[in-house]
Each structure stands twice: as C-alpha cells, then as structure tokens.
Tab-separated table of C-alpha atoms in Angstrom:
chain	number	residue	atom	x	y	z
A	551	MET	CA	-16.239	48.266	126.827
A	552	LYS	CA	-17.396	51.791	127.397
A	553	THR	CA	-15.078	54.828	126.552
A	554	ILE	CA	-14.476	58.368	128.146
A	555	GLU	CA	-12.548	61.028	126.896
A	556	ILE	CA	-10.542	62.863	129.593
A	557	LYS	CA	-8.189	66.348	128.651
A	558	ASN	CA	-5.532	65.001	131.000
A	559	LEU	CA	-4.341	62.968	134.085
A	560	GLU	CA	-4.463	65.890	136.753
A	561	ALA	CA	-7.385	64.176	138.792
A	562	PHE	CA	-7.053	60.640	137.411
A	563	SER	CA	-5.772	57.662	139.493
A	564	GLY	CA	-5.387	54.323	138.491
A	565	LEU	CA	-3.294	52.254	135.229
A	566	VAL	CA	-2.240	54.581	132.379
A	567	LEU	CA	-1.077	52.431	129.300
A	568	ILE	CA	1.411	54.615	127.253
A	569	PRO	CA	2.609	53.475	123.726
A	570	VAL	CA	6.053	54.362	122.863
A	571	PHE	CA	7.737	53.864	119.344
A	572	GLU	CA	11.351	52.779	119.654
A	573	THR	CA	14.109	54.702	119.934
A	574	ASN	CA	17.348	53.836	120.632
A	575	PRO	CA	19.110	52.158	123.904
A	576	GLN	CA	22.062	54.887	123.316
A	577	ASN	CA	19.926	57.546	122.829
A	578	VAL	CA	20.529	60.805	125.475
A	579	VAL	CA	17.287	61.942	125.727
A	580	PRO	CA	14.891	59.681	128.302
A	581	ILE	CA	11.310	58.837	127.633
A	582	GLU	CA	8.836	61.394	129.266
A	583	PHE	CA	5.445	61.314	130.339
A	584	HIS	CA	3.181	62.376	133.077
A	585	GLY	CA	6.451	63.488	134.957
A	586	VAL	CA	7.728	59.847	134.722
A	587	SER	CA	11.232	59.744	132.984
A	588	ILE	CA	12.907	56.403	131.766
A	589	PRO	CA	16.338	56.267	130.933
A	590	SER	CA	16.888	54.700	127.500
A	591	LYS	CA	19.240	52.164	129.048
A	592	VAL	CA	16.217	51.252	130.783
A	593	PHE	CA	13.406	51.270	128.287
A	594	TYR	CA	13.449	52.353	124.731
A	595	GLY	CA	10.378	51.058	123.138
A	596	LYS	CA	11.447	47.644	121.899
A	597	LYS	CA	8.751	46.007	120.222
A	598	ASP	CA	7.184	43.241	122.787
A	599	THR	CA	8.640	44.845	125.774
A	600	HIS	CA	7.037	47.075	128.466
A	601	TYR	CA	7.829	48.855	131.626
A	602	LEU	CA	5.790	49.596	134.498
A	603	VAL	CA	6.380	52.782	136.862
A	604	GLU	CA	4.272	54.141	139.935
A	605	LYS	CA	4.248	57.895	140.502
A	606	TYR	CA	0.989	60.160	141.316
A	607	ASP	CA	-1.422	57.525	142.558
A	608	CYS	CA	-0.713	55.900	138.999
A	609	LEU	CA	0.939	52.974	137.535
A	610	HIS	CA	2.244	53.963	134.337
A	611	LEU	CA	2.589	51.007	131.930
A	612	PHE	CA	5.014	51.719	128.872
A	613	ILE	CA	4.258	49.457	125.909
A	614	GLY	CA	6.646	49.208	123.559
A	615	LEU	CA	5.752	49.242	119.927
A	616	GLY	CA	9.104	49.033	117.716
A	617	LYS	CA	10.109	51.425	115.221
A	618	LYS	CA	7.221	50.619	113.015
A	619	ILE	CA	4.437	48.260	113.386
A	620	ASP	CA	1.656	46.347	111.624
A	621	TYR	CA	-2.228	46.376	112.397
A	622	GLN	CA	-2.123	42.640	113.793
A	623	SER	CA	0.925	43.141	115.649
A	624	LEU	CA	-0.181	46.216	117.505
A	625	LYS	CA	-3.659	44.227	117.765
A	626	THR	CA	-1.772	41.384	119.506
A	627	ILE	CA	0.555	43.414	121.982
A	628	PHE	CA	-2.588	45.221	123.351
A	629	ARG	CA	-4.239	42.131	123.668
A	630	ARG	CA	-1.397	40.550	125.523
A	631	ILE	CA	-1.445	43.420	127.632
A	632	ALA	CA	-5.074	43.284	128.686
A	633	ALA	CA	-5.089	39.568	129.158
A	634	ASN	CA	-1.534	39.143	131.071
A	635	GLU	CA	-1.814	42.337	133.362
A	636	LYS	CA	-5.274	41.593	134.322
A	637	GLU	CA	-4.817	42.402	138.057
A	638	ARG	CA	-3.205	45.906	137.097
A	639	PHE	CA	-6.374	46.372	135.699
A	640	GLY	CA	-8.973	48.162	137.769
A	641	LYS	CA	-12.245	50.103	137.392
A	642	ASN	CA	-9.950	52.974	136.044
A	643	VAL	CA	-7.442	52.596	133.053
A	644	ALA	CA	-6.754	55.362	131.206
A	645	LEU	CA	-5.070	55.145	127.355
A	646	TYR	CA	-2.563	57.821	125.781
A	647	ILE	CA	-3.242	58.112	122.423
A	648	PRO	CA	-0.185	59.521	120.419
A	649	GLU	CA	-0.647	62.128	117.948
A	650	ILE	CA	1.010	59.864	115.264
A	651	PHE	CA	-1.338	57.008	115.478
A	652	THR	CA	-3.421	56.443	112.731
A	653	LEU	CA	-7.058	55.319	112.622
A	654	GLN	CA	-6.288	52.113	111.718
A	655	GLN	CA	-3.649	51.965	114.723
A	656	VAL	CA	-6.452	53.523	117.069
A	657	GLU	CA	-8.551	50.686	115.836
A	658	ALA	CA	-6.278	47.824	116.481
A	659	VAL	CA	-5.244	48.976	119.922
A	660	ILE	CA	-8.880	49.192	121.372
A	661	SER	CA	-10.127	45.470	119.622
A	662	GLY	CA	-6.893	44.387	120.690
A	663	LEU	CA	-7.594	45.282	124.509
A	664	SER	CA	-11.251	44.084	123.876
A	665	LEU	CA	-10.013	40.492	122.773
A	666	GLY	CA	-7.119	40.651	125.609
A	667	ALA	CA	-11.022	40.041	128.101
A	668	TYR	CA	-11.698	36.783	126.685
A	669	HIS	CA	-10.931	34.000	128.478
A	670	LEU	CA	-11.482	30.060	127.201
A	671	GLY	CA	-12.392	28.942	130.680
A	672	HIS	CA	-15.976	29.008	129.841
A	673	PHE	CA	-16.849	26.020	132.202
A	674	LYS	CA	-14.552	27.188	134.970
A	675	GLU	CA	-14.806	29.280	138.159
A	676	LYS	CA	-12.981	32.619	137.188
A	677	GLN	CA	-13.189	36.008	138.122
A	678	VAL	CA	-14.548	38.501	135.504
A	679	HIS	CA	-12.165	40.730	133.505
A	680	PRO	CA	-12.044	44.134	134.940
A	681	LEU	CA	-12.874	45.220	131.285
A	682	LEU	CA	-15.971	43.243	131.160
A	683	GLU	CA	-17.315	44.614	134.258
A	684	LYS	CA	-20.681	46.850	133.872
A	685	GLU	CA	-19.074	49.984	135.593
A	686	PHE	CA	-15.759	49.814	133.769
A	687	SER	CA	-15.219	52.747	131.459
A	688	LEU	CA	-11.834	53.732	129.546
A	689	SER	CA	-10.524	57.109	129.813
A	690	ILE	CA	-9.018	58.341	126.384
A	691	LEU	CA	-6.320	60.778	126.483
A	692	SER	CA	-5.700	62.121	123.088
A	693	LYS	CA	-5.124	65.401	121.692
A	694	ASN	CA	-7.262	64.190	118.478
A	695	ASP	CA	-11.170	62.959	118.667
A	696	HIS	CA	-11.361	59.302	118.015
A	697	THR	CA	-15.044	58.915	119.001
A	698	GLU	CA	-16.359	56.815	115.701
A	699	THR	CA	-13.062	55.005	115.292
A	700	ILE	CA	-13.472	53.700	118.861
A	701	THR	CA	-16.737	52.795	118.463
A	702	ARG	CA	-15.790	50.684	115.644
A	703	ALA	CA	-12.993	49.221	117.247
A	704	VAL	CA	-15.062	47.717	120.176
A	705	LYS	CA	-17.803	46.028	117.819
A	706	ILE	CA	-15.366	44.548	116.071
A	707	GLY	CA	-13.495	43.263	119.316
A	708	ARG	CA	-17.049	42.343	120.446
A	709	ALA	CA	-17.896	40.496	117.366
A	710	GLN	CA	-14.710	38.413	117.302
A	711	LYS	CA	-15.409	37.571	121.026
A	712	GLU	CA	-18.634	35.865	120.021
A	713	VAL	CA	-17.157	33.960	117.316
A	714	MET	CA	-14.263	32.914	119.509
A	715	GLN	CA	-17.067	31.820	122.103
A	716	LEU	CA	-19.119	30.105	119.207
A	717	VAL	CA	-16.084	28.295	118.226
A	718	ASP	CA	-14.599	27.198	121.495
A	719	LEU	CA	-17.662	25.989	123.074
A	720	PRO	CA	-18.186	22.177	122.830
A	721	SER	CA	-20.277	20.197	120.353
A	722	ASN	CA	-22.597	19.152	123.066
A	723	VAL	CA	-23.282	22.908	123.479
A	724	VAL	CA	-22.755	24.563	119.902
A	725	THR	CA	-25.437	22.190	117.890
A	726	PRO	CA	-27.195	23.076	114.798
A	727	SER	CA	-30.362	24.326	116.782
A	728	TYR	CA	-28.090	26.385	118.956
A	729	LEU	CA	-26.587	28.309	115.929
A	730	SER	CA	-29.693	28.798	114.105
A	731	GLN	CA	-31.247	30.129	117.340
A	732	TRP	CA	-27.856	32.460	117.905
A	733	ALA	CA	-28.640	33.529	114.386
A	734	GLN	CA	-32.406	34.785	115.102
A	735	ASP	CA	-31.751	35.891	118.242
A	736	MET	CA	-28.723	38.289	116.553
A	737	GLY	CA	-30.642	38.740	113.777
A	738	ALA	CA	-33.368	40.618	115.997
A	739	ALA	CA	-30.943	42.205	117.691
A	740	HIS	CA	-29.059	44.111	114.897
A	741	GLY	CA	-31.340	44.317	111.958
A	742	PHE	CA	-30.884	41.558	109.337
A	743	SER	CA	-33.865	39.170	108.820
A	744	THR	CA	-33.177	35.343	109.794
A	745	ARG	CA	-34.852	32.146	108.045
A	746	VAL	CA	-34.178	28.472	108.901
A	747	LEU	CA	-35.468	25.590	107.048
A	748	ASP	CA	-35.575	22.692	109.504
A	749	ALA	CA	-34.674	18.886	107.910
A	750	ALA	CA	-38.284	18.349	106.481
A	751	ALA	CA	-38.504	22.111	104.885
A	752	CYS	CA	-34.830	21.096	103.696
A	753	LYS	CA	-36.243	17.561	101.940
A	754	ILE	CA	-38.862	19.689	99.993
A	755	GLU	CA	-36.568	22.232	98.770
A	756	GLY	CA	-34.114	19.583	97.758
A	757	LEU	CA	-31.053	20.157	99.692
A	758	ASP	CA	-30.400	16.315	99.611
A	759	ALA	CA	-26.282	16.609	99.571
A	760	PHE	CA	-26.659	18.522	102.713
A	761	LEU	CA	-29.082	16.429	104.404
A	762	SER	CA	-27.004	12.945	103.650
A	763	VAL	CA	-24.312	14.195	105.706
A	764	GLY	CA	-26.604	14.979	108.484
A	765	LYS	CA	-28.285	11.370	108.418
A	766	GLY	CA	-25.889	9.886	111.226
A	767	SER	CA	-26.617	12.452	113.831
A	768	ALA	CA	-29.528	12.639	116.138
A	769	LYS	CA	-29.357	16.522	115.852
A	770	GLU	CA	-31.228	17.785	113.326
A	771	PRO	CA	-29.962	19.594	110.496
A	772	GLN	CA	-30.453	23.835	110.007
A	773	PHE	CA	-30.363	25.569	107.039
A	774	ILE	CA	-29.670	29.282	107.975
A	775	MET	CA	-30.438	32.058	105.648
A	776	MET	CA	-29.850	35.595	106.338
A	777	ASP	CA	-30.296	38.823	104.922
A	778	TYR	CA	-29.288	42.094	105.529
A	779	GLN	CA	-30.961	44.830	103.575
A	780	PRO	CA	-30.156	48.654	104.221
A	781	THR	CA	-32.328	51.390	102.782
A	782	GLY	CA	-30.834	52.955	99.668
A	783	ASP	CA	-31.115	52.097	95.855
A	784	LYS	CA	-28.640	50.669	93.881
A	785	LEU	CA	-27.008	48.676	97.026
A	786	ARG	CA	-24.305	45.895	95.978
A	787	HIS	CA	-25.374	42.399	96.518
A	788	ILE	CA	-22.643	40.161	98.148
A	789	GLY	CA	-23.324	36.499	99.210
A	790	LEU	CA	-21.813	34.457	101.911
A	791	VAL	CA	-21.426	30.716	102.589
A	792	GLY	CA	-19.845	29.215	105.850
A	793	LYS	CA	-19.352	25.723	106.619
A	794	GLY	CA	-21.392	24.559	109.483
A	795	ILE	CA	-20.507	20.912	110.437
A	796	THR	CA	-20.607	21.461	114.559
A	797	PHE	CA	-18.971	17.997	115.063
A	798	ASP	CA	-17.148	16.041	112.430
A	799	THR	CA	-16.129	12.174	113.268
A	800	GLY	CA	-15.386	11.794	109.818
A	801	GLY	CA	-18.630	9.673	109.405
A	802	LEU	CA	-18.313	5.968	108.265
A	803	ASN	CA	-14.802	7.084	107.031
A	804	ILE	CA	-14.119	7.962	110.617
A	805	LYS	CA	-11.125	10.151	111.872
A	806	THR	CA	-8.400	8.428	113.409
A	807	ALA	CA	-6.543	11.705	114.601
A	808	GLY	CA	-7.115	14.813	115.777
A	809	MET	CA	-11.044	13.979	116.356
A	810	VAL	CA	-11.258	16.363	119.560
A	811	HIS	CA	-10.553	19.401	117.212
A	812	MET	CA	-13.491	18.745	115.416
A	813	LYS	CA	-15.923	21.070	117.341
A	814	SER	CA	-14.256	23.520	115.406
A	815	ASP	CA	-15.407	22.442	112.237
A	816	MET	CA	-17.958	24.960	111.778
A	817	ALA	CA	-15.604	28.012	112.235
A	818	GLY	CA	-16.934	28.891	108.704
A	819	ALA	CA	-20.002	28.931	109.625
A	820	ALA	CA	-19.175	31.181	112.899
A	821	ALA	CA	-16.975	33.459	110.736
A	822	VAL	CA	-19.847	33.983	108.675
A	823	LEU	CA	-22.297	34.567	111.471
A	824	GLY	CA	-20.007	36.969	113.025
A	825	ALA	CA	-19.765	39.140	110.046
A	826	MET	CA	-23.118	39.145	109.847
A	827	VAL	CA	-23.463	40.869	113.133
A	828	LEU	CA	-20.782	43.188	112.667
A	829	ILE	CA	-21.534	44.206	109.245
A	830	ALA	CA	-25.215	45.227	110.262
A	831	ASP	CA	-23.784	46.664	113.979
A	832	LEU	CA	-21.441	48.896	111.628
A	833	LYS	CA	-24.709	49.989	109.137
A	834	LEU	CA	-22.834	49.155	105.894
A	835	PRO	CA	-24.146	50.431	102.981
A	836	VAL	CA	-24.477	47.002	101.238
A	837	ARG	CA	-26.892	43.904	100.376
A	838	VAL	CA	-25.705	40.702	102.615
A	839	THR	CA	-27.230	37.746	102.021
A	840	ALA	CA	-25.439	34.645	103.929
A	841	ILE	CA	-26.083	31.154	104.137
A	842	VAL	CA	-24.799	28.929	106.803
A	843	PRO	CA	-26.059	25.139	106.494
A	844	CYS	CA	-25.509	23.231	109.874
A	845	CYS	CA	-25.221	19.827	110.937
A	846	GLU	CA	-23.100	16.792	112.728
A	847	ASN	CA	-21.428	14.301	110.836
A	848	ALA	CA	-21.625	11.314	112.925
A	849	VAL	CA	-22.072	7.628	112.863
A	850	ASP	CA	-24.862	5.355	112.904
A	851	LYS	CA	-27.327	3.136	111.414
A	852	ASP	CA	-28.711	5.711	108.761
A	853	ALA	CA	-25.214	7.225	108.040
A	854	PHE	CA	-24.425	7.670	104.545
A	855	TYR	CA	-21.885	5.230	102.915
A	856	PRO	CA	-18.754	5.539	100.891
A	857	SER	CA	-20.019	4.264	97.315
A	858	ASP	CA	-23.251	5.955	97.968
A	859	VAL	CA	-24.223	8.186	95.063
A	860	ILE	CA	-26.536	11.305	96.416
A	861	ASN	CA	-28.250	13.983	94.819
A	862	SER	CA	-27.935	17.466	95.137
A	863	TYR	CA	-29.922	21.152	95.208
A	864	GLN	CA	-28.256	21.829	91.662
A	865	GLY	CA	-29.604	18.549	90.251
A	866	ALA	CA	-26.322	16.733	89.642
A	867	THR	CA	-25.480	13.357	91.093
A	868	ILE	CA	-22.466	13.130	93.481
A	869	GLU	CA	-20.528	9.836	93.976
A	870	VAL	CA	-19.493	9.558	97.739
A	871	ILE	CA	-15.876	8.342	97.430
A	872	ASP	CA	-15.124	9.311	101.095
A	873	THR	CA	-17.707	10.243	103.990
A	874	ASP	CA	-14.957	12.903	105.548
A	875	ALA	CA	-14.772	14.739	102.697
A	876	GLU	CA	-18.708	16.425	104.256
A	877	GLY	CA	-17.812	19.974	104.225
A	878	ARG	CA	-17.709	20.285	100.095
A	879	LEU	CA	-21.041	18.627	100.367
A	880	ILE	CA	-22.816	20.943	102.678
A	881	LEU	CA	-20.900	23.869	100.762
A	882	ALA	CA	-22.347	22.293	97.313
A	883	ASP	CA	-26.043	22.777	98.226
A	884	GLY	CA	-25.292	26.468	100.238
A	885	LEU	CA	-23.571	27.642	97.138
A	886	SER	CA	-26.662	26.720	94.681
A	887	TYR	CA	-29.255	27.610	96.761
A	888	LEU	CA	-27.319	31.271	97.410
A	889	ILE	CA	-26.944	31.798	93.613
A	890	LYS	CA	-30.213	30.237	92.420
A	891	ASN	CA	-32.306	32.073	94.543
A	892	PHE	CA	-30.610	35.366	95.457
A	893	LYS	CA	-28.215	35.837	92.822
A	894	PRO	CA	-25.535	37.893	94.484
A	895	GLU	CA	-23.263	39.523	92.391
A	896	ILE	CA	-20.291	38.598	94.448
A	897	VAL	CA	-20.244	35.012	96.380
A	898	VAL	CA	-17.597	34.289	99.088
A	899	ASP	CA	-17.392	30.887	101.005
A	900	LEU	CA	-15.546	29.910	104.132
A	901	ALA	CA	-14.449	26.708	105.272
A	902	THR	CA	-12.138	24.338	107.697
A	903	LEU	CA	-12.197	22.443	104.761
A	904	THR	CA	-8.645	20.487	103.906
A	905	GLY	CA	-5.987	19.234	105.881
A	906	SER	CA	-4.114	19.815	102.244
A	907	CYS	CA	-4.393	23.241	102.756
A	908	VAL	CA	-2.855	23.316	106.430
A	909	ALA	CA	0.128	20.761	104.685
A	910	THR	CA	0.723	23.429	102.015
A	911	PHE	CA	0.571	26.755	103.963
A	912	GLY	CA	0.873	25.591	107.956
A	913	TYR	CA	-0.900	27.834	109.912
A	914	GLU	CA	0.072	31.054	108.794
A	915	CYS	CA	-2.599	32.027	105.784
A	916	ALA	CA	-5.838	31.007	104.269
A	917	GLY	CA	-5.914	29.177	100.841
A	918	LEU	CA	-7.919	31.577	98.339
A	919	PHE	CA	-9.615	29.965	95.348
A	920	THR	CA	-10.811	32.340	92.690
A	921	ASN	CA	-10.665	33.443	88.900
A	922	ASN	CA	-11.766	36.602	89.232
A	923	PRO	CA	-8.311	38.809	89.732
A	924	GLU	CA	-10.427	41.686	90.841
A	925	LEU	CA	-11.890	39.666	93.233
A	926	GLN	CA	-8.750	38.318	94.248
A	927	GLN	CA	-6.915	41.480	94.794
A	928	LYS	CA	-9.384	43.066	96.873
A	929	LEU	CA	-9.729	39.934	98.915
A	930	GLN	CA	-5.786	40.220	99.575
A	931	TYR	CA	-5.892	43.516	100.173
A	932	SER	CA	-8.039	43.440	103.054
A	933	GLY	CA	-6.306	40.291	104.241
A	934	ASP	CA	-2.676	42.215	104.478
A	935	ALA	CA	-4.311	45.168	105.644
A	936	ILE	CA	-5.878	43.335	108.894
A	937	GLY	CA	-3.213	40.564	109.478
A	938	GLU	CA	-5.747	37.643	108.336
A	939	ARG	CA	-3.567	37.035	105.452
A	940	MET	CA	-4.617	34.233	102.499
A	941	TRP	CA	-2.512	33.367	99.178
A	942	PRO	CA	-4.127	31.867	95.847
A	943	LEU	CA	-3.956	28.711	94.462
A	944	PRO	CA	-4.827	27.665	91.174
A	945	LEU	CA	-8.725	26.438	89.791
A	946	TRP	CA	-7.168	25.394	86.533
A	947	ASP	CA	-9.006	23.209	84.436
A	948	ALA	CA	-6.615	21.053	84.257
A	949	TYR	CA	-7.892	19.499	87.662
A	950	ALA	CA	-11.469	18.809	86.909
A	951	SER	CA	-11.092	15.365	85.708
A	952	GLU	CA	-10.067	14.254	88.850
A	953	LEU	CA	-13.786	14.529	89.922
A	954	ASP	CA	-14.892	12.668	86.819
A	955	SER	CA	-16.928	9.589	87.967
A	956	ASP	CA	-18.441	6.351	86.077
A	957	ILE	CA	-21.401	6.101	87.968
A	958	ALA	CA	-22.719	9.826	88.897
A	959	ASP	CA	-22.024	13.587	87.428
A	960	VAL	CA	-19.195	14.083	89.881
A	961	LYS	CA	-17.051	12.602	93.020
A	962	ASN	CA	-16.743	14.312	96.084
A	963	TYR	CA	-13.010	13.315	96.221
A	964	HIS	CA	-10.507	12.240	94.117
A	965	GLY	CA	-8.546	9.944	96.598
A	966	LYS	CA	-5.152	10.672	95.851
A	967	PRO	CA	-2.641	12.342	98.300
A	968	TYR	CA	-2.017	15.213	96.465
A	969	ALA	CA	-3.905	18.611	95.405
A	970	GLY	CA	-6.583	18.331	98.013
A	971	ALA	CA	-7.218	21.520	98.794
A	972	ILE	CA	-7.424	22.408	94.752
A	973	THR	CA	-9.646	19.327	93.724
A	974	ALA	CA	-11.846	20.293	96.836
A	975	ALA	CA	-12.287	23.735	95.305
A	976	LYS	CA	-13.050	22.734	91.803
A	977	PHE	CA	-15.481	20.199	93.616
A	978	LEU	CA	-17.495	23.546	95.124
A	979	GLU	CA	-16.920	25.409	91.512
A	980	TYR	CA	-19.357	22.995	90.401
A	981	PHE	CA	-21.933	23.854	91.834
A	982	THR	CA	-21.772	27.598	91.583
A	983	ASP	CA	-22.991	27.927	88.196
A	984	LYS	CA	-20.145	29.480	86.596
A	985	HIS	CA	-20.464	32.436	88.669
A	986	THR	CA	-18.058	34.876	87.594
A	987	ALA	CA	-17.105	36.256	90.813
A	988	TRP	CA	-17.123	33.581	93.402
A	989	ALA	CA	-14.098	32.915	95.898
A	990	HIS	CA	-13.540	30.187	98.210
A	991	LEU	CA	-11.567	30.582	101.538
A	992	ASP	CA	-10.237	27.116	102.864
A	993	ILE	CA	-9.595	28.269	106.607
A	994	ALA	CA	-8.251	24.989	107.982
A	995	GLY	CA	-5.104	26.247	109.292
A	996	VAL	CA	-5.980	29.511	110.663
A	997	ALA	CA	-9.040	29.429	112.182
A	998	PHE	CA	-8.611	27.079	115.227
A	999	ILE	CA	-4.920	27.827	116.273
A	1000	ASP	CA	-1.978	27.644	118.741
A	1001	ASP	CA	-0.863	30.833	120.284
A	1002	GLU	CA	-0.139	32.457	123.599
A	1003	PHE	CA	-3.333	33.088	124.387
A	1004	ALA	CA	-4.126	29.439	125.713
A	1005	LYS	CA	-2.535	26.262	126.538
A	1006	SER	CA	-4.421	24.126	123.987
A	1007	LYS	CA	-5.579	25.085	120.355
A	1008	HIS	CA	-8.491	27.912	120.167
A	1009	ALA	CA	-10.594	29.722	117.757
A	1010	SER	CA	-8.985	32.720	116.126
A	1011	ALA	CA	-12.040	34.339	114.658
A	1012	TYR	CA	-10.683	34.488	111.675
A	1013	GLY	CA	-12.894	35.570	108.685
A	1014	THR	CA	-15.110	37.855	110.323
A	1015	TYR	CA	-13.675	41.109	110.383
A	1016	LEU	CA	-12.150	40.003	106.940
A	1017	LEU	CA	-15.430	39.648	105.153
A	1018	THR	CA	-16.551	42.952	107.101
A	1019	HIS	CA	-13.589	44.863	105.435
A	1020	PHE	CA	-13.630	43.365	102.618
A	1021	ILE	CA	-17.062	44.654	101.862
A	1022	GLU	CA	-16.589	47.580	103.285
A	1023	ASN	CA	-13.941	48.244	100.789
A	1024	LEU	CA	-15.567	46.953	97.319
C-alpha cells in the first residue's frame, strides 16, 4: 500500500476517512470537517459507529473511536472499515490524521487498514481489494509528518497478512517443503540467511525426537534455521523457536474432534517466520536466530507408537505416552539445537501446544511460562501495548515429577486431566539446558480464532508483531 501526503482536500474527490473521538449526544457544537456539519444528536463519535456524508464530490466517512481507545481496538476499527466498506474504496482514498493522534495510534490505523484488505477466500473467485491494486495510493492529510510511522505500519500489516495466509492455507499446500522454500525466498528478499536440514541431514545431526514425529507422513520433514545479522558491534542475540506441525492427526493417538482445524498447528512457526521478515524489514539492530522444525504428524505403517522410547538431540531418552503430544517433541530438539549451537542470550518459543491452555484462558490471551521476571515483564509489556496479551503460569519444580518415567529419562505427557499446559512447559524446560532467559508462549487459544472477519476459524497472526515489538524494546 503506497501513501502520499496532501496539504488539503481542495482538489480531492473520493473517500475521506475521518476518525472522531467521542463528544456527547447533548453537545450543542456539531462535529465539523471539510464543510460538513453533523449534529451531535445524529453522530457524536461513539465507539464502533460511523456516519457517511456526501459533499464536494467526496464521501466523508466519520469513524467513532469513543472517548479513549487502545491500540488493538483502533486497529480493529480500521480493519473493519476497510473490510466492510470495500465498495466505497476506490482509487482515491484520503485519511485524515488528527493532531492529537500519537505515533502508536497512527501505526494502528494504517496497519488496520492494511489487514482489512486480507480475504480468506484464497481458492474462490474474488475481486481484488482496492487497497491491493497496483495503482492505489492512500492520501494522508495531516499537519505532522508521519512518513516513518506509516512506512513501518505498512510493513507490519504486510508481514501479518503473510502469516495469516500461511496459517489459513490448507495443509496440502503448506507442507514442510513449502515453508522451507518460503523461508529461503523471504531470507533472500529481506536479508537473512536460511539453512534447511532435510531428513537425512537431521538424522546425521541426531534430531531424533523431531524425526520420530514426522515418520508417519509421506512429506519430508524440514528443519529450518534462519539468522539475521545486521552490522554493528556488541549486538544482543535473541533466539526464536516456532512449532511447525503442518497438520496434526494426533498420530496413533488419533484426534476424535476438531481435526479440521489442525492445519493451524504450525501457527507458532508462521509467527516466527513472519517475525524474521518483519525484523529484517525494519532493520532492527539485534541479531536474531530462529529455528522452525516442520513436519506432519500423520498415521501410516512407519508412525511412532505410544510406549516407544525415542532419543533426542540433547541426549535424553523420551518415553512416548501420547503421540498427540508431538509439538513438545519437535520443540525439544529445536530448543536444544538453538541453545547448543547458537548460544543466544534470550530464547522465546511459540507453539499451539495444549488444549489445557485454552481451557485456562479461553481465547483471550496466551499462556506465558518463564522463570525470568525481567523477561516476563518485557514480554507482557509488549503484549499489552499492541493487544497480543499473555498471562503467566508457574514453572515450579513441584510439577517436574509429573514427567518422571520408569523406562526413560523423561516422558512426553503425564496422562492426567490437570496442569496440561504447565507440564508441557516443564517438558520443554528440560531441554533448555537451564537457560536463564527462556520463555515459552502457548498460543493455542489465540492463533486460530473466531471473530467478525470470517465465518469460520481463521488466523490471527498472533506473535509476529509481538516478537518484533519485544525485541525492539529490549
């Protein structure tokens, strides 16, 4: 989405977007803009309302924001406008930015408009949203120069749309090989290196827990490693890991409900892939290394069994209690490999890991697990700032015994109807080599959601901007 600055609306004809903070329905002073006067009894800026007036060859769309508004709500309002008022968007659209707007509010508005052009019907005949047309440019009417913020917001929206598409596309399209090629293409385009290990290379490296999960699928596992290294001295080094199960049948412990949604089990991987693109696109002065282990958890004669004992990259043996607790197995190898070979000072992993986390938090926030108070605080700060919230759950040693195995070093699931998200996190902690700044985000309830923008569950792009914002504000 291109933007241009304009000084006034004298020569403009088209749609004009005018955000309005709430006044009062009894206010005797009307809302006025560009010669349009609206009595407060008709429209006074109440949140989630809008009012359309035609005058001077322009459609004036007044958009109510309420008395005060947070980042995510503002973003959603403008996404809604772009999505629902698409027919009113032509080649000429102007956005008025009030002087009172903060840079964060400008960012939310622009990225919201960008997301409003995303459409779930990837395999349906559809008209391209005007915002995506090559000749389209958004005219910005403001007394302040917001060029840098707008450019940033366009990049955020673009990265989030890429992530949404990765998660929303079906698993016969988004295979492990598709994701590895996507990572290589994006790395070449945005300036980070990408290396991919195939099954044979993974076997040589000893990534046995990862390979065990992918044994039942005809699609070859791909262990993706990305490294963004900007120039500069004494750069901080952040490590990311994303769960990349491109489809999860549950394995031999086959799922009995909700399998249709399991194309989304790679949402953690997509978030990390998108974050790498956005971090490189914004040219953040931080080194970021990311690992995305990708495979399918399918069923055939080679699939791994409950009761199998498998090896891991770290060297620990794992008793498989449940083949549907597979995400933690590939993350175990991903975390071990990252920490041993790249030694980042901070490690964050994202995964659609447990239904238990959904049972705890519903669809409002992710589960956060870390023993580092400073890391917890900074992650929560970023989450609250951009509306991608999370809440901490304990990693107490009292839960460690739940994963004791008689036959192996550790088991992958305690098999009990409680503390599922916590014991999954404790399993991952086992493979972090006691890293002092590791955090795990269980995004099962927030990565694939129901909301107003589609009739069926769909991707939210949770995590992509969260990781970027967190790294940017370290």
